[in-house]
Coordinates of C-alpha atoms and ligand atoms in Angstrom, one line a residue:
X8 CA 18.2 18.3 -21.8
X9 CA 16.6 21.7 -21.0
X10 CA 16.5 22.8 -17.3
X11 CA 14.4 25.2 -15.5
X12 CA 14.4 26.6 -11.9
X13 CA 11.6 27.8 -9.9
X14 CA 11.5 28.8 -6.2
X15 CA 8.7 26.4 -5.5
X16 CA 7.6 23.4 -7.4
X17 CA 4.1 22.0 -6.7
X18 CA 3.5 18.3 -7.9
X19 CA -0.1 17.7 -8.7
X20 CA -3.0 19.9 -9.8
X21 CA -6.0 18.4 -7.9
X22 CA -7.9 20.4 -5.4
X23 CA -4.5 20.6 -3.2
X24 CA -2.5 21.8 -6.0
X25 CA -4.7 24.6 -7.1
X26 CA -5.0 25.6 -3.5
X27 CA -1.2 25.7 -3.3
X28 CA -1.1 27.9 -6.3
X29 CA -3.7 30.3 -4.7
X30 CA -1.7 30.7 -1.5
X31 CA 1.6 31.1 -3.2
X32 CA 0.3 34.0 -5.3
X33 CA -1.5 35.6 -2.6
X34 CA 1.1 35.3 0.2
X35 CA 4.5 34.7 -1.4
X36 CA 4.1 37.1 -4.5
X37 CA 7.7 37.3 -5.0
X38 CA 8.2 33.4 -5.4
X39 CA 8.3 32.0 -8.8
X40 CA 6.5 28.6 -9.1
X41 CA 4.9 25.9 -11.5
X42 CA 2.7 23.1 -10.9
X43 CA 3.9 20.0 -12.6
X44 CA 0.9 17.5 -13.5
X45 CA 1.2 14.0 -15.0
X46 CA -2.4 14.2 -16.6
X47 CA -3.5 16.4 -19.3
X48 CA -6.4 17.9 -17.3
X49 CA -6.5 19.5 -13.6
X50 CA -9.0 18.4 -11.1
X51 CA -7.1 15.1 -9.9
X52 CA -9.7 12.7 -8.2
X53 CA -12.7 14.9 -9.6
X54 CA -11.3 14.3 -13.1
X55 CA -10.2 10.8 -12.9
X56 CA -13.2 9.2 -11.5
X57 CA -16.3 8.9 -13.9
X58 CA -18.2 6.4 -12.4
X59 CA -22.1 6.7 -12.2
X60 CA -23.2 9.1 -9.6
X61 CA -19.8 10.0 -8.6
X62 CA -20.3 12.9 -5.8
X63 CA -18.7 14.2 -2.7
X64 CA -19.5 12.4 0.5
X65 CA -18.5 15.6 2.7
X66 CA -20.2 18.9 2.4
X67 CA -18.8 21.5 -0.1
X68 CA -18.6 24.1 2.3
X69 CA -15.5 22.4 4.0
X70 CA -14.4 20.5 0.9
X71 CA -14.5 23.8 -1.2
X72 CA -11.9 26.6 -0.5
X73 CA -12.2 29.0 2.1
X74 CA -11.2 31.7 -0.3
X75 CA -13.8 30.9 -2.9
X76 CA -17.4 30.4 -1.8
X77 CA -19.5 27.4 -2.8
X78 CA -22.8 28.7 -4.2
X79 CA -24.3 25.6 -5.7
X80 CA -27.6 24.7 -3.8
X81 CA -26.4 21.2 -3.4
X82 CA -24.1 20.8 -0.4
X83 CA -23.3 17.3 -1.3
X84 CA -22.0 17.8 -4.8
X85 CA -21.9 15.6 -8.1
X86 CA -18.3 15.2 -9.6
X87 CA -18.6 17.4 -12.5
X88 CA -19.9 20.2 -10.6
X89 CA -16.7 19.7 -8.1
X90 CA -14.6 19.5 -11.3
X91 CA -16.1 22.7 -12.8
X92 CA -15.4 24.4 -9.4
X93 CA -11.9 23.4 -9.3
X94 CA -11.4 24.4 -13.0
X95 CA -13.1 27.8 -12.5
X96 CA -10.9 28.5 -9.4
X97 CA -7.7 27.9 -11.4
X98 CA -8.8 30.0 -14.2
X99 CA -10.0 32.8 -11.9
X100 CA -6.9 33.2 -10.3
X101 CA -4.7 32.5 -13.4
X102 CA -3.5 29.2 -11.5
X103 CA -4.1 27.1 -14.8
X104 CA -1.3 29.2 -16.6
X105 CA 1.2 28.0 -14.0
X106 CA 0.5 24.0 -14.7
X107 CA 2.8 22.0 -16.8
X108 CA 0.4 19.2 -18.0
X109 CA 1.7 15.8 -19.0
X110 CA 4.7 16.1 -16.8
X111 CA 5.0 13.0 -14.6
X112 CA 7.4 13.7 -11.7
X113 CA 9.5 10.3 -11.4
X114 CA 12.5 11.2 -9.0
X115 CA 13.5 14.1 -6.8
X116 CA 16.7 14.6 -5.2
X117 CA 18.1 17.0 -2.5
X118 CA 21.3 18.5 -2.5
X119 CA 22.2 20.1 0.9
X120 CA 25.3 21.9 -0.6
X121 CA 23.3 23.4 -3.3
X122 CA 20.2 24.0 -1.2
X123 CA 17.8 22.8 -3.9
X124 CA 15.8 19.9 -5.4
X125 CA 16.4 18.5 -8.8
X126 CA 13.1 17.2 -10.0
X127 CA 13.2 14.7 -13.0
X128 CA 10.0 14.3 -15.0
X129 CA 9.0 12.1 -18.0
X130 CA 6.6 13.6 -20.8
X131 CA 3.3 11.2 -20.1
X132 CA 2.9 10.9 -24.0
X133 CA 6.3 10.7 -25.4
X134 CA 8.5 9.6 -22.3
X135 CA 10.8 12.5 -22.9
X136 CA 12.8 13.4 -19.9
X137 CA 13.1 16.8 -18.4
X138 CA 14.7 18.1 -15.4
X139 CA 13.7 21.2 -13.1
X140 CA 15.2 22.6 -10.0
X141 CA 13.6 24.2 -7.2
X142 CA 14.2 25.4 -3.6
X143 CA 11.2 23.9 -2.2
X144 CA 9.0 20.9 -3.2
X145 CA 5.4 21.0 -2.3
X146 CA 3.8 17.6 -3.0
X147 CA 0.1 17.8 -3.8
X148 CA 0.1 14.4 -5.5
X149 CA -2.8 12.9 -3.5
X150 CA -2.6 9.7 -1.5
X151 CA -3.5 6.8 -4.1
X152 CA -2.1 5.1 -7.3
X153 CA -3.5 6.9 -10.3
X154 CA -2.7 3.9 -12.3
X155 CA -5.0 1.2 -10.8
X156 CA -7.4 0.7 -8.0
X157 CA -7.3 -2.2 -5.6
X158 CA -8.8 -5.5 -7.0
X159 CA -8.4 -8.5 -4.9
X160 CA -8.0 -12.1 -6.6
X161 CA -11.3 -13.3 -7.1
X162 CA -11.4 -17.0 -7.5
X163 CA -12.9 -18.3 -10.9
X164 CA -13.0 -14.7 -12.3
X165 CA -11.7 -16.0 -15.6
X166 CA -15.0 -18.2 -15.8
X167 CA -17.1 -15.3 -15.6
X168 CA -18.5 -14.3 -18.9
X169 CA -19.7 -10.8 -18.0
X170 CA -17.4 -7.9 -17.5
X171 CA -15.6 -7.0 -14.3
X172 CA -14.8 -3.4 -13.8
X173 CA -13.1 -1.2 -11.2
X174 CA -14.8 2.1 -10.8
X175 CA -11.3 3.9 -11.3
X176 CA -11.3 2.6 -14.6
X177 CA -14.9 3.4 -15.6
X178 CA -15.7 4.5 -19.1
X179 CA -18.8 6.0 -20.7
X180 CA -19.0 2.8 -23.0
X181 CA -20.1 0.7 -20.2
X182 CA -23.9 -0.2 -20.8
X183 CA -25.6 -1.3 -17.6
X184 CA -29.2 -0.4 -18.8
X185 CA -31.4 -3.5 -18.0
X186 CA -28.4 -5.6 -16.8
X187 CA -28.0 -7.5 -13.6
X188 CA -25.3 -5.8 -11.7
X189 CA -23.4 -6.8 -8.7
X190 CA -21.4 -4.2 -6.8
X191 CA -18.8 -5.7 -4.7
X192 CA -18.0 -3.6 -1.7
X193 CA -19.8 -1.4 1.1
X194 CA -17.7 1.8 1.1
X195 CA -18.2 5.2 -0.1
X196 CA -17.9 4.3 -3.9
X197 CA -20.5 1.2 -3.4
X198 CA -23.1 3.4 -1.8
X199 CA -22.8 6.1 -4.2
X200 CA -22.7 3.8 -7.4
X201 CA -25.6 1.3 -6.3
X202 CA -28.4 3.9 -6.1
X203 CA -27.4 5.6 -9.3
X204 CA -26.9 2.5 -11.4
X205 CA -30.3 1.1 -9.8
X206 CA -32.1 4.0 -11.8
X207 CA -31.7 2.0 -15.2
X208 CA -30.1 -1.4 -14.4
X209 CA -32.4 -4.5 -14.2
X210 CA -31.3 -4.9 -10.6
X211 CA -28.2 -3.9 -8.5
X212 CA -27.0 -6.1 -5.7
X213 CA -24.5 -4.5 -3.1
X214 CA -22.5 -7.6 -2.0
X215 CA -20.5 -6.9 1.1
X216 CA -18.4 -9.0 3.1
X217 CA -19.3 -6.8 6.2
X218 CA -21.3 -3.7 6.4
X219 CA -20.1 -0.1 7.0
X220 CA -21.9 2.8 8.9
X221 CA -24.3 4.6 6.4
X222 CA -25.7 7.9 7.5
X223 CA -28.4 9.9 5.6
X224 CA -28.1 13.7 5.1
X225 CA -29.9 16.3 3.0
X226 CA -28.4 16.8 -0.3
X227 CA -29.2 20.4 0.0
X228 CA -28.4 22.9 2.9
X229 CA -31.7 24.8 3.6
X230 CA -30.2 26.9 6.2
X231 CA -27.4 28.0 3.6
X232 CA -29.9 28.8 0.8
X233 CA -31.9 30.9 3.1
X234 CA -28.8 32.8 4.4
X235 CA -27.8 33.3 0.8
X236 CA -31.0 35.4 0.3
X237 CA -29.8 38.2 2.5
X238 CA -26.2 37.9 3.1
X239 CA -23.2 37.7 0.7
X240 CA -22.1 34.4 -0.5
X241 CA -18.5 34.7 1.2
X242 CA -20.2 35.3 4.5
X243 CA -22.6 32.5 4.1
X244 CA -19.9 30.1 3.1
X245 CA -17.7 31.1 6.2
X246 CA -20.7 30.6 8.6
X247 CA -21.8 27.3 7.1
X248 CA -18.4 26.0 6.9
X249 CA -17.7 26.6 10.6
X250 CA -21.0 25.2 11.6
X251 CA -20.1 22.1 9.7
X252 CA -16.6 21.9 11.1
X253 CA -18.1 22.4 14.6
X254 CA -20.9 19.7 14.1
X255 CA -18.5 17.2 12.4
X256 CA -15.9 17.5 15.2
X257 CA -18.6 17.1 17.9
X258 CA -19.9 14.0 16.1
X259 CA -16.5 12.4 16.0
X260 CA -15.9 13.3 19.5
X261 CA -19.2 11.7 20.5
X262 CA -18.7 8.6 18.4
X263 CA -15.3 7.9 20.0
X264 CA -16.3 9.0 23.6
X265 CA -19.5 7.1 23.6
X266 CA -19.4 4.3 20.7
X267 CA -22.4 2.4 22.1
X268 CA -24.7 5.4 22.2
X269 CA -23.5 6.6 18.8
X270 CA -24.1 3.0 17.2
X271 CA -27.6 3.2 18.7
X272 CA -28.3 6.6 17.2
X273 CA -26.9 5.8 13.8
X274 CA -28.6 2.3 13.5
X275 CA -31.8 3.7 14.9
X276 CA -31.9 6.1 12.1
X277 CA -31.4 3.3 9.5
X278 CA -34.2 1.3 10.9
X279 CA -36.5 4.2 10.7
X280 CA -35.5 4.5 7.1
X281 CA -35.8 1.0 6.2
X282 CA -38.7 0.1 8.3
X283 CA -39.4 -2.7 10.9
X284 CA -38.9 -5.7 8.6
X285 CA -35.6 -5.0 7.2
X286 CA -32.3 -7.1 8.7
X287 CA -30.5 -4.0 9.6
X288 CA -28.4 -6.2 12.1
X289 CA -27.1 -8.2 9.2
X290 CA -26.7 -5.6 6.5
X291 CA -26.1 -2.2 8.1
X292 CA -24.5 -3.1 11.5
X293 CA -20.8 -3.1 11.2
X294 CA -18.3 -5.1 13.4
X295 CA -16.5 -2.1 14.5
X296 CA -17.4 1.1 16.5
X297 CA -18.6 4.3 14.7
X298 CA -15.6 6.4 13.3
X299 CA -13.2 3.6 13.6
X300 CA -13.5 3.6 9.9
X301 CA -14.8 6.5 7.6
X302 CA -18.5 6.6 7.5
X303 CA -20.6 6.6 4.5
X304 CA -22.9 9.4 3.8
X305 CA -26.1 8.9 1.5
X306 CA -27.6 12.2 0.4
X307 CA -31.5 12.2 1.0
X308 CA -31.2 8.5 1.9
X309 CA -30.9 7.5 -1.8
X310 CA -29.5 4.0 -1.0
X311 CA -32.3 3.4 1.3
X312 CA -35.0 4.4 -1.1
X313 CA -33.7 2.3 -3.9
X314 CA -33.5 -0.8 -1.5
X315 CA -37.0 -0.2 -0.4
X316 CA -38.2 0.2 -4.0
X317 CA -36.6 -3.2 -4.9
X318 CA -34.4 -1.7 -7.6
X319 CA -31.5 -2.4 -5.2
X320 CA -30.6 -5.0 -2.5
X321 CA -27.9 -5.9 0.0
X322 CA -26.3 -9.2 0.5
X323 CA -23.9 -9.9 3.2
X324 CA -21.8 -12.9 2.4
X325 CA -18.5 -13.9 1.2
X326 CA -17.5 -14.9 -2.4
X327 CA -16.8 -18.4 -2.8
X328 CA -16.2 -18.2 -6.6
X329 CA -17.1 -16.5 -9.6
X330 CA -19.0 -18.7 -12.1
X331 CA -19.9 -18.4 -15.9
X332 CA -23.1 -16.4 -15.0
X333 CA -22.4 -14.8 -11.8
X334 CA -20.9 -15.3 -8.3
X335 CA -21.4 -18.2 -5.9
X336 CA -21.5 -17.4 -2.1
X337 CA -20.3 -19.2 0.8
X338 CA -23.7 -19.5 1.8
X339 CA -24.6 -21.5 -1.3
X340 CA -26.6 -18.6 -2.8
X341 CA -25.8 -17.6 -6.5
X342 CA -26.1 -14.2 -7.7
X343 CA -26.8 -13.8 -11.4
X344 CA -24.9 -10.9 -13.0
X345 CA -24.0 -9.4 -16.5
X346 CA -21.6 -6.7 -15.0
X347 CA -19.6 -6.8 -11.9
X348 CA -18.3 -3.6 -10.4
X349 CA -15.4 -4.2 -8.1
X350 CA -15.7 -1.2 -5.7
X351 CA -12.8 -2.8 -3.7
X352 CA -11.1 0.4 -3.0
X353 CA -7.7 2.2 -3.7
X354 CA -4.2 1.5 -3.6
X355 CA -2.6 3.9 -1.4
X356 CA 0.6 5.4 -2.6
X357 CA 3.1 7.9 -1.0
X358 CA 3.9 11.1 -3.0
X359 CA 2.6 9.8 -6.2
X360 CA 5.0 7.2 -6.4
X361 CA 8.1 9.5 -6.8
X362 CA 11.3 8.3 -5.6
X363 CA 13.1 10.8 -3.2
X364 CA 16.6 10.9 -2.5
X365 CA 18.3 13.2 0.0
X366 CA 22.0 13.8 -0.6
X367 CA 22.5 10.7 -2.9
X368 CA 20.7 8.4 -0.2
X369 CA 17.1 7.0 -1.1
X370 CA 14.6 8.0 1.7
X371 CA 12.4 5.2 3.4
X372 CA 9.3 7.1 4.3
X373 CA 8.2 4.2 6.4
X374 CA 11.2 5.1 8.8
X375 CA 10.2 8.8 9.0
X376 CA 8.2 10.6 11.5
X377 CA 5.6 13.3 10.2
X378 CA 6.1 16.9 11.5
X379 CA 2.9 18.7 12.1
X380 CA 1.4 16.2 9.4
X381 CA 3.0 18.5 6.8
X382 CA 6.7 17.7 6.5
X383 CA 9.0 14.6 7.4
X384 CA 11.8 14.2 9.7
X385 CA 15.2 14.2 7.9
X386 CA 13.7 15.5 4.5
X387 CA 14.5 19.2 3.9
X388 CA 12.4 21.8 2.2
X389 CA 9.5 19.2 1.5
X390 CA 6.1 19.5 2.6
X391 CA 3.1 17.3 1.5
X392 CA -0.7 18.2 1.4
X393 CA -2.8 15.6 2.9
X394 CA -6.4 15.7 4.2
X395 CA -8.2 14.4 7.1
X396 CA -9.6 10.9 7.5
X397 CA -12.2 12.2 9.9
X398 CA -13.2 15.6 8.0
X399 CA -13.0 17.2 4.6
X400 CA -9.8 17.0 2.8
X401 CA -9.4 20.6 2.0
X402 CA -9.6 21.8 5.8
X403 CA -6.1 20.4 6.3
X404 CA -4.9 20.9 2.9
X405 CA -5.7 24.7 3.3
X406 CA -3.8 24.9 6.7
X407 CA -0.8 23.2 5.1
X408 CA -0.9 25.5 2.2
X409 CA -0.8 28.5 4.8
X410 CA 2.0 26.9 6.6
X411 CA 4.2 26.3 3.8
X412 CA 3.6 30.1 2.8
X413 CA 4.5 31.3 6.6
X414 CA 7.7 29.2 6.4
X415 CA 8.8 30.5 3.0
X416 CA 8.4 34.2 4.0
X417 CA 10.0 33.3 7.4
X418 CA 13.0 31.7 5.6
X419 CA 13.2 34.6 3.1
X420 CA 13.2 37.2 6.1
X421 CA 16.0 35.4 8.1
X422 CA 17.9 34.5 4.9
X423 CA 17.6 30.7 5.4
X424 CA 17.8 28.7 2.5
X425 CA 16.8 25.3 3.9
X426 CA 14.7 24.1 6.8
X427 CA 14.5 20.3 8.1
X428 CA 12.4 18.6 10.7
X429 CA 14.9 16.7 12.9
X430 CA 13.6 14.2 15.6
X431 CA 15.5 14.2 18.8
X432 CA 16.7 11.1 20.6
X433 CA 13.2 11.0 22.7
X434 CA 11.2 11.5 19.6
X435 CA 10.5 8.0 18.8
X436 CA 7.7 6.3 16.7
X437 CA 4.6 5.3 18.7
X438 CA 2.3 4.4 16.0
X439 CA 1.0 4.4 12.3
X440 CA 0.1 7.7 10.7
X441 CA -3.6 6.7 10.6
X442 CA -5.4 4.6 13.3
X443 CA -8.3 3.6 10.9
X444 CA -9.1 -0.1 10.6
X445 CA -10.4 0.2 7.1
X446 CA -8.9 -2.4 4.6
X447 CA -7.3 0.1 2.3
X448 CA -5.4 1.7 5.0
X449 CA -4.3 -1.5 6.7
X450 CA -3.1 -2.9 3.2
X451 CA -0.5 -0.3 3.0
X452 CA 0.1 1.5 6.3
X453 CA 3.3 -0.2 6.9
X454 CA 5.0 1.7 3.9
X455 CA 3.6 5.2 5.4
X456 CA 5.4 7.7 7.7
X457 CA 4.8 7.0 11.3
X458 CA 3.7 9.5 14.2
X459 CA 5.4 10.2 17.6
X460 CA 4.2 10.5 21.0
X461 CA 3.6 14.3 20.9
X462 CA 3.6 17.5 19.1
X463 CA 5.1 18.2 16.7
X464 CA 5.6 14.5 15.7
X465 CA 1.9 13.9 16.6
X466 CA -0.8 13.9 13.9
X467 CA -4.0 14.9 15.8
X468 CA -6.7 14.8 12.9
X469 CA -8.1 17.7 14.6
X470 CA -8.8 20.7 12.5
X471 CA -9.2 23.3 15.5
X472 CA -6.0 22.0 17.2
X473 CA -4.2 22.4 13.8
X474 CA -5.1 25.8 13.3
X475 CA -3.2 26.8 16.4
X476 CA -0.2 24.5 15.7
X477 CA 0.0 24.6 12.0
X478 CA -1.6 27.9 10.7
X479 CA -0.5 30.1 13.6
X480 CA 1.9 28.1 15.7
X481 CA 5.6 29.2 16.1
X482 CA 7.8 28.5 13.2
X483 CA 11.1 28.1 15.2
X484 CA 10.8 25.1 17.3
X485 CA 13.4 22.7 18.9
X486 CA 12.4 20.2 16.0
X487 CA 12.8 22.4 12.8
X488 CA 16.5 23.1 12.0
X489 CA 17.2 26.0 9.6
X490 CA 20.3 26.4 7.5
X491 CA 21.8 29.1 5.2
X492 CA 23.2 28.7 1.8
X493 CA 25.4 27.0 0.4
X494 CA 25.8 24.7 3.6
X495 CA 24.6 26.0 6.9
X496 CA 24.5 23.9 10.1
X497 CA 22.0 21.5 8.6
X498 CA 22.8 17.9 8.8
X499 CA 21.8 15.6 5.7
X500 CA 20.6 12.5 7.3
X501 CA 17.3 11.2 6.2
X502 CA 16.0 7.8 7.1
X503 CA 17.3 5.6 4.1
X504 CA 16.1 2.4 2.5
X505 CA 17.6 -0.8 2.7
Ligands
FAD17 C1 -13.9 8.8 -5.4 C2 -13.5 9.8 -4.3 C3 -14.1 10.7 -3.7 C4 -13.8 11.3 -2.6 N1 -14.7 12.2 -1.9 C5 -14.1 13.0 -0.8 C6 -14.9 13.8 -0.4 O1 -16.2 13.8 -0.4 N2 -14.4 14.5 0.8 C7 -13.3 14.4 1.0 O2 -12.7 15.4 2.0 N3 -12.4 13.8 0.4 C8 -12.9 13.0 -0.6 N4 -12.1 12.2 -1.4 C9 -10.4 12.2 -0.9 C10 -10.0 13.1 -2.1 O3 -9.1 12.4 -2.9 C11 -9.9 14.7 -1.6 O4 -10.8 15.2 -1.2 C12 -9.1 15.6 -2.7 O5 -9.8 15.4 -4.1 C13 -7.6 15.3 -3.1 O6 -7.1 16.3 -3.9 P1 -5.6 16.5 -4.1 O7 -5.3 17.5 -5.1 O8 -4.9 16.5 -2.7 O9 -5.2 14.9 -4.4 P2 -5.8 14.4 -6.1 O10 -7.0 14.8 -6.3 O11 -5.6 12.7 -5.6 O12 -4.9 14.9 -7.1 C14 -3.5 14.6 -7.2 C15 -2.8 15.0 -8.3 O13 -1.4 14.9 -8.4 C16 -1.2 14.4 -9.8 N5 -0.2 13.3 -9.7 C17 0.1 12.3 -8.7 N6 1.2 11.9 -8.8 C18 2.1 12.8 -9.7 C19 3.5 12.8 -10.2 N7 4.2 11.6 -9.8 N8 3.5 13.6 -11.0 C20 2.8 14.4 -11.4 N9 1.6 14.6 -11.0 C21 1.2 13.7 -10.1 C22 -2.3 13.5 -10.1 O14 -2.5 13.3 -11.4 C23 -3.6 14.3 -9.7 O15 -3.6 15.3 -10.6 C24 -12.5 11.4 -2.2 C25 -11.5 10.5 -2.9 C26 -12.1 9.7 -3.8 C27 -11.0 8.8 -4.6

């Protein structure tokens, strides 16, 4: 079996993997790196998801890269434009040439003695095994299972004569023109897919067990468009990015601090959009407070428009059973359907399903603490790019890339070969990594790393705070242990599985 060595291996060529490539090239030019990607295309999420209307639900000034301005007039962008942007970024900086496509990373194992990772991959097409080595492993593998989404067991599903499809498995062959469509779910995917399918379907029903907060926002940022007439794109991108960061953080703070007022504000806007006769209390008033789950954004209020036009409707009820011709609800009502879209969410997955061992022992990540939301207690020379739940993904991912590069340069300068976050006796777990009540998080949060009571073990989900602690904060602290090659003071004790 052929073996190759790189200073850094990045796993995943989505938004984060391309950001990692950019930062490594810009800030650590002396380091060799490669990106291992299991698919045959880059773009990750934005290449995988092909359902009708696929788009961002945050603005592209914060979801885009700070180093490459977003110039499309649409601030809430469609999937193909985002994919094109990620592809163009990779091509412009030559990052695409660093990607090894079709390499599915299966297992990684760290040796303290050799101060390196061994990375075992399988060719996606042939299953052929390959082995790589690296000193630092940068996981940019996203947060969900690429093989399948989450579909609950629907009673009677076998009886149904139409098709049931999960948005993650959407294909262009699915024809819904003039068909009766039921979309199960009320999350970001459901509110995206419903107005788009309503344009050609006979009718689209959004069937939800309970509502989600839905907020309308302009698809285009007029202020940004005006600014671009007399300011360079880079400057406009930076100005709008910061404006959106600040407004987003203030709105999040307002929702958490004054939940009743936030609720009244959001529901007031829905009432204004839907008119006085619509049952907003039943269909758009969630059981939880604003920002206890991710909010759904609808560009130009397209969902509200389709409902008002009668091409789409919302039903808030529970499924009793599928029938031959549709879905029977607890209330006794029956929804006729030719096609059912199960917009029931993702299956969360840590590190792209990769098995991790440290000095021969399997790591159980549910027993680890996150360090600055970037590394894990007891796991040397590994970082994970993961975004915010309450703001655009790329904001945190970009800070993580800056941190990794600073760390690599610091280690090179001081002659360190390894670094490992090491919780002390008082650094105990105080809760799950994410405090959202969303079903997709609650289903798998137990298998995810935990967070501690205070920095650096606490994950604040706060961009401005993270700038100081992650991007500029001191690299040497009581929790991060450094070691030299071949085996320095570093102890190899990762939390292990059963
Ligand atoms: C439908 C949808 C819409 C979203 N919209 C937004 C939004 O508007 N705003 C926002 O902030 N966030 C959004 N998100 C979250 C979104 O996933 C991130 O914004 C971002 O695209 C994640 O980028 P990433 O590169 O970290 O991960 P991904 O896009 O998931 O890419 C991970 C890459 O790693 C590869 N990979 C995984 N495991 C392995 C392995 N074992 N071996 C090799 N390769 C591997 C995958 O094939 C993939 O290419 C959305 C998510 C979804 C699913």
